[in-house]
Structure formats: structure tokens, C-alpha cells
Coordinates of C-alpha atoms in Angstrom, one line a residue:
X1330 CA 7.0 3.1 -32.3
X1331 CA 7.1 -0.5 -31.3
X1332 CA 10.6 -2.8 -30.9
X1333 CA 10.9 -5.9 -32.8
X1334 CA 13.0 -8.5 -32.2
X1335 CA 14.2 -11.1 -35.2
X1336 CA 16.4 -13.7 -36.6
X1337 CA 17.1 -13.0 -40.4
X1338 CA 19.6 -14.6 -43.1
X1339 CA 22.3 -12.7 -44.6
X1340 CA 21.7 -13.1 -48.5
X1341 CA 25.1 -12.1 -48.9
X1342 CA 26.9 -14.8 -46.7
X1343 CA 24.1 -17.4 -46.4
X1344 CA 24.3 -16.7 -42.1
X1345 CA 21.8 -16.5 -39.9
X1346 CA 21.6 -12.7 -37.5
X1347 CA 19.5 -12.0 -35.2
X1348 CA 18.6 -8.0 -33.7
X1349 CA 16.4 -6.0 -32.4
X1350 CA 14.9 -3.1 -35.0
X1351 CA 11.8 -0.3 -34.9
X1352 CA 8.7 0.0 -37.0
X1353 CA 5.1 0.5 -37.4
X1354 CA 3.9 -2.9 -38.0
X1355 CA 5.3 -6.2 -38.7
X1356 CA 4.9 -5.9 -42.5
X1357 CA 7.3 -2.5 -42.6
X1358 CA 10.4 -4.7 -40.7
X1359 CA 9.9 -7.5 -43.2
X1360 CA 10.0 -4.8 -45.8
X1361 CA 12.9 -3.0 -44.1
X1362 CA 15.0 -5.9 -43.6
X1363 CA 14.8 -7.5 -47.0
X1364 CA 16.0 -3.8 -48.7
X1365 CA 19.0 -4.8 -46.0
X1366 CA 19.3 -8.2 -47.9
X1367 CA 18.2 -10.1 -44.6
X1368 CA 15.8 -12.8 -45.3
X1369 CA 13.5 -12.5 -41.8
X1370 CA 12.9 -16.4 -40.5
X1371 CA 11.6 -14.9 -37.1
X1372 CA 9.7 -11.5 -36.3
X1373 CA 8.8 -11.0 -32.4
X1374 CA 7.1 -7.6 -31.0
X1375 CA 9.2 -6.9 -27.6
X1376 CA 5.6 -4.9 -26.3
X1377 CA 3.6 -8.2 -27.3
X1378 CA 6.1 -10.2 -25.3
X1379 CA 5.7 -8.0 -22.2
X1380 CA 2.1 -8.0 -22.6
X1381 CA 1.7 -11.6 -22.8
X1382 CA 4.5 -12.6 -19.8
X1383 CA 1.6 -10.7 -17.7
X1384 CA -0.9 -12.7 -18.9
X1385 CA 0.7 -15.7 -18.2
X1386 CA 1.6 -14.3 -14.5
X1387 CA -2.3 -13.9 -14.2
X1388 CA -3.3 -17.4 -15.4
X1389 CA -4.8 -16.2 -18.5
X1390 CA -4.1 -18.5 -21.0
X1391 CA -2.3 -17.6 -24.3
X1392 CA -4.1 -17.9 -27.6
X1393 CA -3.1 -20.7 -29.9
X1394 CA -1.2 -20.1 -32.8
X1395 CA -2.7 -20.6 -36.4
X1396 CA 0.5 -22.5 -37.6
X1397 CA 0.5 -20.1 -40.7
X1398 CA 2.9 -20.5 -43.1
X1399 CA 4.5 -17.0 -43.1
X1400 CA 6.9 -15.2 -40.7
X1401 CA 5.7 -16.1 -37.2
X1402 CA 4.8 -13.3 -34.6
X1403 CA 4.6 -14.4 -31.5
X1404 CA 5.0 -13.8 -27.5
X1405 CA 8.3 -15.8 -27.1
X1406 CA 8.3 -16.5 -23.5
X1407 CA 5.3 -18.5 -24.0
X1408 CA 6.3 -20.7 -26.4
X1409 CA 6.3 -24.4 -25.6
X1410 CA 10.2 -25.5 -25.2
X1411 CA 11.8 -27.1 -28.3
X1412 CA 12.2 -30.6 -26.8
X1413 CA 11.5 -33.9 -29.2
X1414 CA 8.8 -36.0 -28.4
X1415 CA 9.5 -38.8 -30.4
X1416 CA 12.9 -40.3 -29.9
X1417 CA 13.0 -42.7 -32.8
X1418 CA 15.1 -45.8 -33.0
X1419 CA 18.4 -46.5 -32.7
X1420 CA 19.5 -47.3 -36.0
X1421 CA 18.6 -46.7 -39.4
X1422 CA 16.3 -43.9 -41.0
X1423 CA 12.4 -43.8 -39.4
X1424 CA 11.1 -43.0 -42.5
X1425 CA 11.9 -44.2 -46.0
X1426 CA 12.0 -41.6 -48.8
X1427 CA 8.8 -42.4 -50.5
X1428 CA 7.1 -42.2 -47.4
X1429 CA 8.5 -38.8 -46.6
X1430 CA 8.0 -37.8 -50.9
X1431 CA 4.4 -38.7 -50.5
X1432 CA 4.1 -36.8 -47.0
X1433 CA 5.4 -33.7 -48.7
X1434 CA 3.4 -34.1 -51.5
X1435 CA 0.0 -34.2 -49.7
X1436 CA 1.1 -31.4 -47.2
X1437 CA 1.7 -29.5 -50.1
X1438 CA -1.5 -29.9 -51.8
X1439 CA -3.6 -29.2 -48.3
X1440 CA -1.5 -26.2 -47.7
X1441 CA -2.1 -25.1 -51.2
X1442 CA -5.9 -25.9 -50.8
X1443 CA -6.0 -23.5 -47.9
X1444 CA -6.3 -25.4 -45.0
X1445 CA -4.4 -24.5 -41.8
X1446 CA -1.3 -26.1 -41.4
X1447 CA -1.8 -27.5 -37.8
X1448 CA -5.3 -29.2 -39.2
X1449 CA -3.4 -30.5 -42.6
X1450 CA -0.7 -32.2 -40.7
X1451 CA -3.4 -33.8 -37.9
X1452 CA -5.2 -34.8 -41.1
X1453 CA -1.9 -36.6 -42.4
X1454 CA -0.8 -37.8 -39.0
X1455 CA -4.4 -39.6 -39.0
X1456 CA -3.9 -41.7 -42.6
X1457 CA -0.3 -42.2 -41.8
X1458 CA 0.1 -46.4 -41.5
X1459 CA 3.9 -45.7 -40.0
X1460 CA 3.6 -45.5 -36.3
X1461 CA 6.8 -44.0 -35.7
X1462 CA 6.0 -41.4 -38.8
X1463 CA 2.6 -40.8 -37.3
X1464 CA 3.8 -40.0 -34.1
X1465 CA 6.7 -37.6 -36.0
X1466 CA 3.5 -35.5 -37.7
X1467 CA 1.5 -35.4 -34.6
X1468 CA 4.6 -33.7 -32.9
X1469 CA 5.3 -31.4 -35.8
X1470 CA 1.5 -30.1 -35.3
X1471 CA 2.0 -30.0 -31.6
X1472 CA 4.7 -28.0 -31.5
X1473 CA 3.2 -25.3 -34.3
X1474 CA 0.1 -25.1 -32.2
X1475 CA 2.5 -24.2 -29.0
X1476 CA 4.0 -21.7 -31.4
X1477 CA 6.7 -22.6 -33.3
X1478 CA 7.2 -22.0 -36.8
X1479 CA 6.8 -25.3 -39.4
X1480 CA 10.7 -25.2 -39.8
X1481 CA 11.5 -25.0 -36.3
X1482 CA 9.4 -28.4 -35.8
X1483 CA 11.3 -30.1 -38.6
X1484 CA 14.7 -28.9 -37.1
X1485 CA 13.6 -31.0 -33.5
X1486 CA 13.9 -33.6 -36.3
X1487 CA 17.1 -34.3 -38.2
X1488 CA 16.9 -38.0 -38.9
X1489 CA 14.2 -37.5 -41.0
X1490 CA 14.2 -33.7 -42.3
X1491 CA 17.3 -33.0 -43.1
X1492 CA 19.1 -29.4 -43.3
X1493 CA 18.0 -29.3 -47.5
X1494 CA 14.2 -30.3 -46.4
X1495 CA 14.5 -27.6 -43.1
X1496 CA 15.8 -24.8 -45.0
X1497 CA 13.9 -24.9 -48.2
X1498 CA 10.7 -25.0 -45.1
X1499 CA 12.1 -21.6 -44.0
X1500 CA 12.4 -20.2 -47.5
X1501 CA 9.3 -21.2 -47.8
X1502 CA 7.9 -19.4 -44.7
X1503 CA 9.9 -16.1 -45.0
X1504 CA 8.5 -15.4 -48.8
X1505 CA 5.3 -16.5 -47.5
X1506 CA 5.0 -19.2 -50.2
X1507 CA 4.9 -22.6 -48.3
X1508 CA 2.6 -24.6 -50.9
X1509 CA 5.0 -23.8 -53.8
X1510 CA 8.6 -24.5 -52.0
X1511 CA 6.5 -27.8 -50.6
X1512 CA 5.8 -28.8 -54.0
X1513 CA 9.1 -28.3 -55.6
X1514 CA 11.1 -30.4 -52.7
X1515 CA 8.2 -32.9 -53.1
X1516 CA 9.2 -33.4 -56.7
X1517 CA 12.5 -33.0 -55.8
X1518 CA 12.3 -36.1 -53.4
X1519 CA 10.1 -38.2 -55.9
X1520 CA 12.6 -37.8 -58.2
X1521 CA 15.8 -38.6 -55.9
X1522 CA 13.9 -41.6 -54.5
X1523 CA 13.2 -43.2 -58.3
X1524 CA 16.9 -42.9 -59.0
X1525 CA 18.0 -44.4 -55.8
X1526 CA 15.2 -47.1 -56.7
X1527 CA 16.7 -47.6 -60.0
X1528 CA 20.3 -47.9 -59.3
X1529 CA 19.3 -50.2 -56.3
X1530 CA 17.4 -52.5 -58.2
X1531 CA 20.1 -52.7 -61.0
X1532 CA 22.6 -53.7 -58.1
X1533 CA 20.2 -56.5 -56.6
X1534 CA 20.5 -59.1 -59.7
X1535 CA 24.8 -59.0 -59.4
X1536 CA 24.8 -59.7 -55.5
X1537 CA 22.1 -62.2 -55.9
X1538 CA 23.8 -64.2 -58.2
X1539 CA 27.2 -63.6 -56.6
X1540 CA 25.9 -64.6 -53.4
X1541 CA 24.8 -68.2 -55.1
X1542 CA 27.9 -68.7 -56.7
X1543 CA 29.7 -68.3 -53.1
X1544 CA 27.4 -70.7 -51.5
X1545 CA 27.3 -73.1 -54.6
X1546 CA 31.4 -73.1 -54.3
X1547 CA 31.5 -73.2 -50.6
X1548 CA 29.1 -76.4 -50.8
X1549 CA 31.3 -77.7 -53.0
X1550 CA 34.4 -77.5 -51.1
X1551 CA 33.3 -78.5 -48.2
X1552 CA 31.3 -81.6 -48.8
X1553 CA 31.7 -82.8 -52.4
X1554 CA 35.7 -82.4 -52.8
X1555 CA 36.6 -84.4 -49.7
X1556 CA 34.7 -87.5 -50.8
X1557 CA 36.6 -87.4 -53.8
X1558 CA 39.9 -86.9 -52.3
X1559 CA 39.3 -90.4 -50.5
X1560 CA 37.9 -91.9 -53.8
X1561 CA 40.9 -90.8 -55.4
X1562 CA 44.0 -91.7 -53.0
X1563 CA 42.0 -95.8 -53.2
X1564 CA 42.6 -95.4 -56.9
X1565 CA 45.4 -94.0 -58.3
X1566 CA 47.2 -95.9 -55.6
X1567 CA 50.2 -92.9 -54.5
X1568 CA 50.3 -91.8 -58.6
X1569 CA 50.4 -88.0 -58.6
X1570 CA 47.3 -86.4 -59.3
X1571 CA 46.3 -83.9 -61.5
X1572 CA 48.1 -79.9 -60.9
X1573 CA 44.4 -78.6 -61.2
X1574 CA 42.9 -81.3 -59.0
X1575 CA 45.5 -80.8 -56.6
X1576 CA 44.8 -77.4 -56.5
X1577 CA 41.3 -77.3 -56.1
X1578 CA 41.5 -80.1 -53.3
X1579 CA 44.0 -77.3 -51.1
X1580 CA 41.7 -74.9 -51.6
X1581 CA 39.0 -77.6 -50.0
X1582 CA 41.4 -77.9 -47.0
X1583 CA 41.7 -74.6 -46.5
X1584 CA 37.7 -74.2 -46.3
X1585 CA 37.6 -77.3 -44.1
X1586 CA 40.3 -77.0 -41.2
X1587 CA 40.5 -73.3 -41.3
X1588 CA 36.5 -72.3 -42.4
X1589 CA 36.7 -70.3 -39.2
X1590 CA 39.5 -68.0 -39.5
X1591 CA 38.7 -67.3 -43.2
X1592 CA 35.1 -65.6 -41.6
X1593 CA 37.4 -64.2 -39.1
X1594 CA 39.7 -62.6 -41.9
X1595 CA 36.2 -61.5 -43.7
X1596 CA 35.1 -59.8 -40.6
X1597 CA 37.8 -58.2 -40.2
X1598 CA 38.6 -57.3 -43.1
X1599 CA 35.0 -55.3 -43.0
X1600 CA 35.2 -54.0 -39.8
X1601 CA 38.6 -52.1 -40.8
X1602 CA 37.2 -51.0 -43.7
X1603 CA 34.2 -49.4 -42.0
X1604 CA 36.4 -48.0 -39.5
X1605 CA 39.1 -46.8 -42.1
X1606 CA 35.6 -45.3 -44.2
X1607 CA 35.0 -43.2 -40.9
X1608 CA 38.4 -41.4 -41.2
X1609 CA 37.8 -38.2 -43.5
X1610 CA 41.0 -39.1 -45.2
X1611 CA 40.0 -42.9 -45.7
X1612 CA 36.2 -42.1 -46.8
X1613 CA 38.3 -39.4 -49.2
X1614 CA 40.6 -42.4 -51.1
X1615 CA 37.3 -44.6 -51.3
X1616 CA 35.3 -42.0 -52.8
X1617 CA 38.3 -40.7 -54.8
X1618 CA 38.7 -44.8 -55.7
X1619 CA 34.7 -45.3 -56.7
X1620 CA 34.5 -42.2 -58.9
X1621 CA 37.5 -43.9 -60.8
X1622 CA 36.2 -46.8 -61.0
X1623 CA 36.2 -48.2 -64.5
X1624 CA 32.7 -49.1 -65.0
X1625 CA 30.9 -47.8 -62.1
X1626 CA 32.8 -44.8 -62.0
X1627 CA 30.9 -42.8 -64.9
X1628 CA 27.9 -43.6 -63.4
X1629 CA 28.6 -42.5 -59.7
X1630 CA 30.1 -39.2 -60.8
X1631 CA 26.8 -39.0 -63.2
X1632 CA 24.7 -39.8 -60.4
X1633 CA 26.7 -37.5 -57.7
X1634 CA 26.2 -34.6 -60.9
X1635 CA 22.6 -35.2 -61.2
X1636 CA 22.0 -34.6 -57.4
X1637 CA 24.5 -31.9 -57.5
X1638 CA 22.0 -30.1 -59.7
X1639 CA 18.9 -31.0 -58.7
X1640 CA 19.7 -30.2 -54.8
X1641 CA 21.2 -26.8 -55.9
X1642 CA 18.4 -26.0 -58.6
X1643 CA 15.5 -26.6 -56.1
X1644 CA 17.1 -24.6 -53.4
X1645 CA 17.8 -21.4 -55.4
X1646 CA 14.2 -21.9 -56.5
X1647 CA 12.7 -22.2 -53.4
X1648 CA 14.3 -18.8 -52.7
X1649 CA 17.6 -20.1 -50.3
X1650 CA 20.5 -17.6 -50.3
X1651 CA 23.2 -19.0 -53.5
X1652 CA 25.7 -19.4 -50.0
X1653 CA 23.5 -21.3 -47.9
X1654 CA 22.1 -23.3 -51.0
X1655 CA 25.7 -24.5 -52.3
X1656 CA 26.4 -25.4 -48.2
X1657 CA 23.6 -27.9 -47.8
X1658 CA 24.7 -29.4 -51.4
X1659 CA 28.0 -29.6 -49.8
X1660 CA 26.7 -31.7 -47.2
X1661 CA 24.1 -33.5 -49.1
X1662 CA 26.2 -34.5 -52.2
X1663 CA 27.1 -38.2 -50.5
X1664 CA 30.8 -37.9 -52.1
X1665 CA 33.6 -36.1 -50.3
X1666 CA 35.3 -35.3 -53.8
X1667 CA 32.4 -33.7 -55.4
X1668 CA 31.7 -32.1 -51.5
X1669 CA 35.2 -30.6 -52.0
X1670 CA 34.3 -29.2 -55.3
X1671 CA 31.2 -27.6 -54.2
X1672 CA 33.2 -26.1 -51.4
X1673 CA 35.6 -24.6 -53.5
X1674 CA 32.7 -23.3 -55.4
X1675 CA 31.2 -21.7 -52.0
X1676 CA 34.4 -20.0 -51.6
X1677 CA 34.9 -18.5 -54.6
X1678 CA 31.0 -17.1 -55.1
X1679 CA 31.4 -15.5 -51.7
X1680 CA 34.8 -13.8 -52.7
X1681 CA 32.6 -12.7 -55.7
X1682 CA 33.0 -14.6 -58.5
X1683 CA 30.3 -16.7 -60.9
X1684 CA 29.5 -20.0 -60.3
X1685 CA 30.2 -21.4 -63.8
X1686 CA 34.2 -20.6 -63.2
X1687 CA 34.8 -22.2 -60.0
X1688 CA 33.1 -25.2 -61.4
X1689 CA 35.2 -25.4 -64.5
X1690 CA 38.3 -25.3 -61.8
X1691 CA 37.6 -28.2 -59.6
X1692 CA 37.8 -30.5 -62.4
X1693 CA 34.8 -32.5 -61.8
X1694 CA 32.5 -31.6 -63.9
X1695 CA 31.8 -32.3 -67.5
X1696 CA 31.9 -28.9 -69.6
X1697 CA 28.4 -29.5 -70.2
X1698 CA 27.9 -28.3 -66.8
X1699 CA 29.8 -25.7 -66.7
X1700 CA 28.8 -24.0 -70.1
X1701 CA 24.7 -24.7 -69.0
X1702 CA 25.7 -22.9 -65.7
X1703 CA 27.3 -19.7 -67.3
X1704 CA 24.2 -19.1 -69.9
X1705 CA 22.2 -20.0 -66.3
X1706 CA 24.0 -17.5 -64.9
X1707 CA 24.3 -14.8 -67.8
X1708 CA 20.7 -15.0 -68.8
X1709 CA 19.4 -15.0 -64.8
X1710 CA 18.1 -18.4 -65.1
X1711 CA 20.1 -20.6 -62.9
X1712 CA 17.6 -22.8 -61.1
X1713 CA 16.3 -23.4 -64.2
X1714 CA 19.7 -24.3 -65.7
X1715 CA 20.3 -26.5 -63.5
X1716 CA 17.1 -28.6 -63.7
X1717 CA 17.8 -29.2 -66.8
X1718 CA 21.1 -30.2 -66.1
X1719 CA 19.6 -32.9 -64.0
X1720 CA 17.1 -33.8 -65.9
X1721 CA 19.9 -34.9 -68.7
X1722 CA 21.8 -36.3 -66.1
X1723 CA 19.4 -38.4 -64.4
X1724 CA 18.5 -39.7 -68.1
X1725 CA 22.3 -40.8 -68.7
X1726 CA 22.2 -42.2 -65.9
X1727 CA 18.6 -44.9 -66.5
X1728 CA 20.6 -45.6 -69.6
X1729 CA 23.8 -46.4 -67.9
X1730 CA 22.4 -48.7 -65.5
X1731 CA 19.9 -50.1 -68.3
X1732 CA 23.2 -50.8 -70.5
X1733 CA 25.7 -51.9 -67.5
X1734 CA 22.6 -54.4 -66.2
X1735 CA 22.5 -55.7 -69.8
X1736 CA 26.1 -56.2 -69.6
X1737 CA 26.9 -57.7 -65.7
X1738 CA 24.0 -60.9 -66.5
X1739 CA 26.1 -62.5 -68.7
X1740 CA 29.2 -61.4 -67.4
X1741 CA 28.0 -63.2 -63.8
X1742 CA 26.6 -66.2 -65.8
X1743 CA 30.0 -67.0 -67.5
X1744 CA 31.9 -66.1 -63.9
X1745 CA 29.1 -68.9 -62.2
X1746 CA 29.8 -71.0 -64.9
X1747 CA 33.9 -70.5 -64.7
X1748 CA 34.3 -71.4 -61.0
X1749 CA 31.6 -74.4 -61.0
X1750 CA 33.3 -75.9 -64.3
X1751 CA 37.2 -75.4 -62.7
X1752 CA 35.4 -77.5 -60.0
X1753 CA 33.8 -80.2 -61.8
X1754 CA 36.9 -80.2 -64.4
X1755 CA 39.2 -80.9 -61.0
X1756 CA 37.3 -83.6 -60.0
X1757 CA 36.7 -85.5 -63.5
X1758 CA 40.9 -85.0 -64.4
X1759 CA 41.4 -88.2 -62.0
X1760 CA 38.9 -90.2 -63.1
X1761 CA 40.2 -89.8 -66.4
X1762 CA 44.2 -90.8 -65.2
X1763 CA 42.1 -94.0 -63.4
X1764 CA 40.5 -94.9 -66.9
X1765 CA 43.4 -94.8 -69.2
X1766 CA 45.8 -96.7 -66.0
X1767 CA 43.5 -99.3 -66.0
X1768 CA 43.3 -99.6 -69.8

């Protein structure tokens, strides 16, 4: 009886295994190993693997792999070395999120259409306009046609598939139902990038117009007020001026003989913030700070819940272990206080408790959540629970940044409006003293 060698993940703790195991064919291990609640992510016959490492001694060359979408079975000492062709750029993501939604979307849809995976992604890497993203799919093909599985390519890149995209891949592959996983993390990204889209364009109008009133101020003080300072000591002739004109022309000095120490504070002042944000116990006390927030709180816990859901919804879906799924939610969540809620939640599932409980005990979500969780839960629906959960969520959250959009314009018009008046008000205050001395 042939010897097969695997890699598997543990259902009940969400871990990956590896062993060695006898059967007739590759179909009876699969079948064996998920009555053991092992997910197999990797299936290798030890007699193919002899068989081909004489081959290779001989020169004979190794057929190519199909890039199929199932559990791979392979010679593993031919198999090209994992290395990663592209090396990317320093900074910043490679690929923006629409890009990689629309990828996954039309991988999906040639997967589902039957074509081999290899040929779908040459096909993509050909209409991709990116030529660092064109270079990423060529590599992912490449290194399926030397043997790998699909999620083993997408691990040699983490910058832009990310453990969520990677494991929902080998889900995918183990249940041998690629197209549909594709399709769910797809939508999954489409929606995740509207919301980010939403919320960033909601932010743009504030900083725009706070960025004009700094200039329009800055102007102000540095080349309208001192003009009038000189106007003003030739006319009142040594008469005190005005408290508010006095203090609006130290506030000019201060811009003009000091400008450059007040950048030096600013820069400062952000580099220690982005250091103190790299501390896990700093980047704690500004999450824990922006979630109580008074107006942008709500919305960034609403937001954080909404991902929450989704995330853990599309992974339980796809078919990733509960353990596994609420891990890469841990990671993925973007806030370490609703990370540390998810982790409690991780701990108490694997000591063997519900998810709806542990939820209720971290205090941070809503009892919406909770009580859609438990019905989830009682009525063996909880993927589908929790899409809805973030489907209501991510509508709370369009009309909180519709209403809080409404409600910054005018508060930024009146602030533009505050601090250019206190300025012209400052400077008019002699002028009036001047008129009513002469008269």
C-alpha cells in the first residue's frame, strides 16, 4: 500500500500538521484525514517522489503541473524552490485594493469557466496595465507550473495577499472549490474597498479646507500683520493698542522670528507620535483614544464591527477552521482593542465555549451582535449571521459619514470664517482708536 506524505489543518485548533499516512489512492487519505478533522492543504506519494528523483538523475524531464485547483500531488523534490521573483518597492502597497478586487474577480470567473489556472492567470497577467502587478501574476503562474499549489504562490507574496486572501486560497483548494471561495473574497474585497472609498472621500473635504485656512492664516501673519504693525506705531503715536490687536500681532512675531522652530516643534511633534504609535502599548491608548472619540468614535468602532463581520463571515464560508478564521480577524481587524476582543473570543471557543458569550464579555460589541451571533450559532448559520451583520453595519456606517459630512462643511466654514474675522477684526480695532483720536 503506498506512503503519503501531507500537511493538513487541525479543525479543532486551527494548526497546521504535517505526517506521513497509508492508503490506496490519494482520494482515500483525503477521505481518511478529514473523518480525523484534518483539513489536507498538501498530499505527496513517498513512491512518486522516489520515482521521479530517478528521473531527474537520468535527465528526463518532469511533467508540468496542471495548476489545478484541488489538493496538489506532486514529486516534491522537483519542485522549483519558493524564492520571489518580484521584489516590489520599498514602501507602500504594489497594488491598490480595486486592482487586487478586480484581479480576484476575473480569476474567479475564468476558474469558474473551466479554464486552467496557469492559462487564466497568463491570460490576466497579459491585460494587467500595472507593471509591477503584471509581473506579480506572471510569477504566481510560474511558480504553479513548477508545482506549487495557488496558495503557496500567494504566500511568496505578503504585501499584496495577505494571510485572510492566502488562507481562504487554501480553503479553497483543500474542498476543491476554488471558483466559489474566489468569488466570495472577491465580493468581500469590493465591498471593503467601497467603504474605505467612502470614509476616505468624506475625510478629503475637512483637510482640504483646513489646510486653506492654515495657509490663508499663515499668509496672513506673515506678510499682512507686520505692515500694519508699522502703520500703526506712526499713528497712534506710543497710545496702547488694542488687547486683541496686540494679541494677534505676538502671534505674527512668533510666526516671523521663530517660523522655523514652530516646523521643528510640528515635526517633532509627528515623528514622536509615529514612533510612540509603533509601541504596542502607545498604538493601544491611540486606538483605545479614537474609538472614544466623541464623533468619530461611533463610526470607527462601526466600521472596525462591520470588518469584524465580514472578515469572519467570509472565512467560515469559504470553509477556514472557526480558530484559524477568528486569528486572521485578529490580525486583520486594524484596531488593537477590537484585536484584543477577538482574541479573547479565540480563547474562549478553543476552551469550548460559543462565540456569542465571549463576545458579549469583551465589551465591545453592540448587543445586536451578539444576540445575531447566538441565533447564528443556535440555528447553524453563522457565516450567514454575520453577513448580515455587516451588511447593517456597513449601512450605519454610509449614513454616519453622509450625516457627519453634512455636519463638518459648515462647522469648517464658520471655523474659516472665525480665525480670518479675529484677523481682520485685529487689524481694523486701531484704525478705529486713530479715527475717533483724530476726531
Amino acid at each position: 500500500m503506498p506512503t503519503f506524505r501531507y500537511s493538513a489543518i487541525n479543525a479543532a485548533t486551527g494548526r497546521e500538521c504535517a505526517g506521513r499516512i497509508d492508503g490506496r489512492s490519494a482520494e482515500d487519505v483525503t477521505r481518511t484525514l478529514k473523518s480525523r478533522g484534518l483539513a489536507p492543504t498538501s498530499l505527496t506519494c513517498i513512491e512518486e517522489l522516489v520515482e521521479a528523483g530517478t528521473r531527474s538523475v537520468h535527465g528526463r524531464r518532469r511533467p508540468e503541473g496542471n495548476g489545478s485547483a484541488g489538493i496538489r500531488r506532486e514529486p516534491a523534490a522537483v519542485v522549483a524552490p519558493r524564492t520571489k521573483r518580484w521584489r516590489g518597492v520599498a514602501f507602500g502597497r504594489p497594488v491598490s485594493a480595486r486592482a487586487l478586487a478586480l484581479f480576484t474577480r476575473q480569476l474567479a470567473t475564468l476558474v469558474r469557466a473551466g479554464m486552467p489556472l496557469v492559462r487564466g492567470l497568463e491570460v490576466l497577467a497579459r491585460q494587467e496595465s500595472g507593471p509591477r502587478f503584471r509581473e506579480i501574476v506572471n510569477d504566481l503562474a510560474a511558480t504553479i507550473r513548477a508545482g506549487e499549489s495557488l496558495s503557496e504562490a500567494l504566500a511568496q507574496h505578503p504585501r499584496v495577499f495577505d494571510r485572510l486572501y492566502v488562507s481562504m486560497a487554501r480553503a479553497g483548494e483543500a474542498g476543491g472549490v476554488l471558483h466559489v471561495v474566489l468569488e466570495r473574497l472577491a465580493a468581500f474585497l469590493e465591498k471593503s474597498a467601497r467603504l474605505k472609498a467612502r470614509i476616505a472621500a468624506a475625510m478629503t473635504y475637512p483637510v482640504i479646507v483646513l489646510a486653506l485656512a492654515g495657509g490663508i492664516v499663515a499668509a496672513l501673519m506673515v506678510f499682512v500683520v507686520p505692515r500694519f504693525e508699522q502703520i500703526f506705531s506712526g499713528l497712534l503715536k506710543g497710545q496702547p493698542l488694542p488687547t486683541l490687536t496686540r494679541l494677534v500681532l505676538g502671534v505674527s512675531g512668533i510666526f516671523q522670528h521663530h517660523g522655523g522652530w514652530c516646523l521643528a516643534l510640528v515635526a517633532i511633534g509627528v515623528m514622536a507620535f509615529a514612533l510612540v504609535r509603533r509601541t504596542a502599548r502607545g498604538r493601544s491608548a491611540i486606538d483605545w483614544a479614537k474609538l472614544h472619540c466623541p464623533v468619530v468614535g461611533p463610526l470607527l468602532l462601526k466600521t472596525a464591527i462591520a470588518r469584524f463581520s465580514r472578515t469572519l463571515g467570509t472565512l467560515l464560508a469559504s470553509g477556514v477552521p472557526i480558530l484559524q478564521a477568528l486569528l486572521i480577524t485578529r490580525d486583520t481587524s486594524g484596531n488593537t482593542q477590537v484585536s484584543a476582543a477577538i482574541a479573547l473570543v479565540h480563547e474562549r471557543v478553543k476552551a469550548g465555549e460559543n462565540v456569542a458569550g465571549p463576545l458579549a464579555a469583551s465589551g465591545v460589541f453592540p448587543a445586536m451582535v451578539v444576540g445575531l451571533a447566538e441565533v447564528g450559532e443556535e440555528t447553524g448559520k453563522l457565516p450567514e449571521m454575520l453577513g448580515r451583520i455587516a451588511d447593517a453595519y456597513e449601512e450605519e456606517v454610509d449614513n454616519a459619514v453622509a450625516g457627519l459630512t453634512a455636519m463638518i462643511e459648515p462647522v469648517l466654514i464658520v471655523v474659516l470664517a472665525v480665525l480670518v474675522g479675529t484677523v481682520v477684526l485685529a487689524l481694523f480695532l486701531p484704525i478705529i482708536s486713530v479715527i475717533q483720536y483724530l476726531q
